[in-house]
Amino acid sequence: MKRTGREELNAKKAIAKHIGLVKNDGYLEPYEDAIRGRHEHAVWKLNQFTDNGKRKLSDFASGYDYYGLHKTSKGWVFREWAPNATEIYLIGDFNDWTPTESYKCERIEGTGNWELNLENSAMKHGDYFKMLVKWQGGEGERIPAWCTRVVQDEQTAIFSAQVWNPEPYKWKRKRFVPKTTPLLIYECHIGMSQDAEKVGTYTEFKDNVLPRIIEDGYNCIQIMAIQEHPYYGSFGYHVSSFFAASSRFGTPEELKALIDEAHANGIAVIMDIVHSHAVKNEVEGLGNLAGDPNQYFYPGDRREHPAWDSLCFDYGKDDVMHFLLSNCKYWLEKYHFDGFRFDGVTSMLYYSHGLGEAFTNYGDYYNGHEDDNAICYLTLANLLIHEVNKHAITIAEEVSGMPGLAAKFVDGGIGFDYRMAMNIPDYWIKTIKEHRDEDWKPSSIFWEVKNRRPDEKTISYCESHDQALVGDKTIIFRLIDADMYWHFKKDDENDAARRGIALHKMIRLVTASAINGGYLNFMGNEFGHPEWIDFPREGNGWGYKYARRQWNLVDNKELCYHWLGDFDKAMLNVICGEDKFNETPLQEIWHNDGDQILAFSRGSLLFVFNFSPVKSFSDYGFLVQEGSYDVVLNTDSKDFGGFGFADDTIEHFTNHDSLYADQKKGWLKLYIPARSAVVLKKK
């Protein structure tokens, strides 16, 4: 039935009232009330924390200036939130680890806070200490929740807080604005970043690895395992002390020096922040700080994460929100981090933690199993982070695909700048495992690498640390497997090695060239690091053989690794050579699944792929903008371990076609060898 003019007008008015997220995606209209409800929940909580806008959210999130141990003009002051405690003492080197009246905290009347004021001589820089907390029916030694320095004794393996009051670090560069067009992320782990079989340090990373990252062309490092964690093998994901930079790798000042040096070289530094869960440990962590196991965590069945052997924060508590929001601001202000990659966001969003759910339609995101408290926290965290630093970068690691995660708050979104394109590595694993090379379909590849919501920016990647862990395989190992050990010396490559070298480059190029926000690579994967990651544990004799990066391999010009590393550098150089590459429209030129050919353009760049393992093509034609084109990158170049079948010095001219004269298009005919890709730039 045709609408009347009045009905059309009313319909337009109704659409105009839609929240931005729904305006951008009409399929979300049935769930608009749920989206609006989440938004209003966040606004309500924001108004509560800011006294209806009379102060900033940043003012609320400054708990680290109040809690913990601080040096004052009069001496020392210590404060802790422990509402269930009956007594709290500080014990440490300064009192022979014995509770005494002079180190006894007093409860601040009418609150759950405790306070202790001490003279200058009561403790000194470097002293180790803990809290002795008593509660009804029990007591225990604990590390303060707001502690900013925690150290593990090498002999006993026991963790203690440490009085830390050195000369303040003098920043060389106090203000830094990240380059994000595009954002090129080098994901890294300080401890396993060295060639030696040991735990690497912040200083060693600054001196030995950072120069490699700068040389390769990345403009951002994403550092894992910064927050203190009792078990090294947890990769930093079982956090115990949220405000303490891991002392395994050095001092706070050495971490600041690393960040300062990165900024001096135009490199942004973001940290992998873990607010999705916490370690169960009670002595080192928050599991039972003062006799109340639910002080920070959900009660009942929701307290423990069923898959991670950890505890789940109660985001519905204002004090927990205060703790976590203050944690975000702390790392930005005290260490000058440029933002965060939030770990385990899917686990936060749903009561089920996303376990065993398929998420096949929009209704799966709005069926009542979402944790509105966690969604509210993530929304406020993004508002806070961008209030503290308007140039800050926030990334969500989220696998369910919830709409609006990386959409603006004003549009009803949660407010992340980017979301991880976690579909892409899954796609590559599935393709390599399940399909013969002859069955790889360019149409499917192109659809997958650009499969995202138009109003949300993503970080695309072929593989991260997840795919490098024991029990999984990196792309290079899936392609070549054990032949890497025997046939990765130049002039000794077999067919498996040659195939792996070729596809490794093509997979990276098609993924990186289709980004709409940023690209990520995990440390060493750019050159095909041969070993998986396996941290010291009983099963490997507590060795560090697989918890390191063998830079000697890429430095050895007699081995094939440097070809992959050199290609990665060249690829990033081409991408950065196109102004605002990630904002440039991605336009398909051609695909043919039978030929296994794919071509697309971005600005002045033309990308052409031949995924066929056996078919090369002469004079393969593409209808493109008229003009001349130069080759700027070729995966088959001998410089990158290819065969060098094409002459890349040739200038390519389009052939005029009168049928397309009005579009100023002509035919560009190319020789495309099997299993290769070429990038051309229009003059």
PDB file of C-alpha atoms in Angstrom, residues 237-238 273-278 298 301-315 341-357 359 365 369-375 377-378 396-402 405 414 416 419 422:
ATOM      1  CA  TYR A 237      46.276 -11.925  31.984  1.00  0.00           C
ATOM      2  CA  HIS A 238      45.956 -13.001  35.652  1.00  0.00           C
ATOM      3  CA  ILE A 273      44.816  -3.536  30.116  1.00  0.00           C
ATOM      4  CA  VAL A 274      43.027  -6.363  31.930  1.00  0.00           C
ATOM      5  CA  HIS A 275      39.771  -5.280  33.564  1.00  0.00           C
ATOM      6  CA  SER A 276      37.774  -8.312  32.485  1.00  0.00           C
ATOM      7  CA  HIS A 277      38.891 -10.454  35.419  1.00  0.00           C
ATOM      8  CA  ALA A 278      41.511 -10.813  38.170  1.00  0.00           C
ATOM      9  CA  TYR A 298      30.366 -10.596  41.872  1.00  0.00           C
ATOM     10  CA  ASP A 301      27.932 -18.258  40.666  1.00  0.00           C
ATOM     11  CA  ARG A 302      29.089 -15.118  38.872  1.00  0.00           C
ATOM     12  CA  ARG A 303      32.187 -14.671  41.038  1.00  0.00           C
ATOM     13  CA  GLU A 304      34.425 -17.172  39.241  1.00  0.00           C
ATOM     14  CA  HIS A 305      35.075 -17.247  35.511  1.00  0.00           C
ATOM     15  CA  PRO A 306      34.255 -20.787  34.349  1.00  0.00           C
ATOM     16  CA  ALA A 307      36.975 -20.917  31.690  1.00  0.00           C
ATOM     17  CA  TRP A 308      39.797 -18.727  32.977  1.00  0.00           C
ATOM     18  CA  ASP A 309      40.187 -19.833  36.631  1.00  0.00           C
ATOM     19  CA  SER A 310      39.866 -16.205  37.698  1.00  0.00           C
ATOM     20  CA  LEU A 311      37.466 -13.771  39.389  1.00  0.00           C
ATOM     21  CA  CYS A 312      34.931 -11.438  37.773  1.00  0.00           C
ATOM     22  CA  PHE A 313      34.661  -7.813  38.882  1.00  0.00           C
ATOM     23  CA  ASP A 314      31.312  -6.533  40.158  1.00  0.00           C
ATOM     24  CA  TYR A 315      30.837  -3.563  37.827  1.00  0.00           C
ATOM     25  CA  ARG A 341      43.725  -2.466  24.244  1.00  0.00           C
ATOM     26  CA  PHE A 342      40.989  -3.795  26.553  1.00  0.00           C
ATOM     27  CA  ASP A 343      41.358  -7.531  26.958  1.00  0.00           C
ATOM     28  CA  GLY A 344      38.464  -9.985  27.152  1.00  0.00           C
ATOM     29  CA  VAL A 345      35.651  -7.559  26.359  1.00  0.00           C
ATOM     30  CA  THR A 346      33.340 -10.374  25.215  1.00  0.00           C
ATOM     31  CA  SER A 347      33.683 -11.950  28.640  1.00  0.00           C
ATOM     32  CA  MET A 348      32.549  -8.680  30.227  1.00  0.00           C
ATOM     33  CA  LEU A 349      29.539  -8.088  27.995  1.00  0.00           C
ATOM     34  CA  TYR A 350      27.576 -11.276  28.712  1.00  0.00           C
ATOM     35  CA  TYR A 351      26.584 -13.244  31.788  1.00  0.00           C
ATOM     36  CA  SER A 352      27.733 -16.320  29.863  1.00  0.00           C
ATOM     37  CA  HIS A 353      31.056 -14.607  29.027  1.00  0.00           C
ATOM     38  CA  GLY A 354      30.178 -15.464  25.440  1.00  0.00           C
ATOM     39  CA  LEU A 355      31.007 -19.119  26.038  1.00  0.00           C
ATOM     40  CA  GLY A 356      29.068 -21.577  23.911  1.00  0.00           C
ATOM     41  CA  GLU A 357      27.147 -18.857  22.058  1.00  0.00           C
ATOM     42  CA  PHE A 359      25.864 -14.883  17.890  1.00  0.00           C
ATOM     43  CA  TYR A 365      22.997  -9.168  21.426  1.00  0.00           C
ATOM     44  CA  HIS A 369      21.873 -11.959  28.884  1.00  0.00           C
ATOM     45  CA  GLU A 370      24.012  -8.821  28.664  1.00  0.00           C
ATOM     46  CA  ASP A 371      25.736  -7.380  31.730  1.00  0.00           C
ATOM     47  CA  ASP A 372      24.513  -3.782  31.670  1.00  0.00           C
ATOM     48  CA  ASN A 373      26.859  -2.931  34.549  1.00  0.00           C
ATOM     49  CA  ALA A 374      29.898  -3.988  32.519  1.00  0.00           C
ATOM     50  CA  ILE A 375      28.603  -2.191  29.425  1.00  0.00           C
ATOM     51  CA  TYR A 377      31.716   0.597  32.890  1.00  0.00           C
ATOM     52  CA  LEU A 378      33.249   0.221  29.430  1.00  0.00           C
ATOM     53  CA  ALA A 396      38.302  -3.593  22.178  1.00  0.00           C
ATOM     54  CA  GLU A 397      39.280  -7.245  21.935  1.00  0.00           C
ATOM     55  CA  GLU A 398      35.798  -8.619  21.294  1.00  0.00           C
ATOM     56  CA  VAL A 399      34.730 -11.695  19.370  1.00  0.00           C
ATOM     57  CA  SER A 400      30.902 -11.718  19.492  1.00  0.00           C
ATOM     58  CA  GLY A 401      30.481  -8.742  17.165  1.00  0.00           C
ATOM     59  CA  MET A 402      28.193  -6.667  19.406  1.00  0.00           C
ATOM     60  CA  LEU A 405      31.248  -1.247  20.470  1.00  0.00           C
ATOM     61  CA  ILE A 414      30.253   2.207  23.826  1.00  0.00           C
ATOM     62  CA  PHE A 416      36.000   2.510  21.621  1.00  0.00           C
ATOM     63  CA  ARG A 419      37.646  -3.081  17.646  1.00  0.00           C
ATOM     64  CA  MET A 422      39.028 -11.177  15.162  1.00  0.00           C
TER      65      MET A 422
END
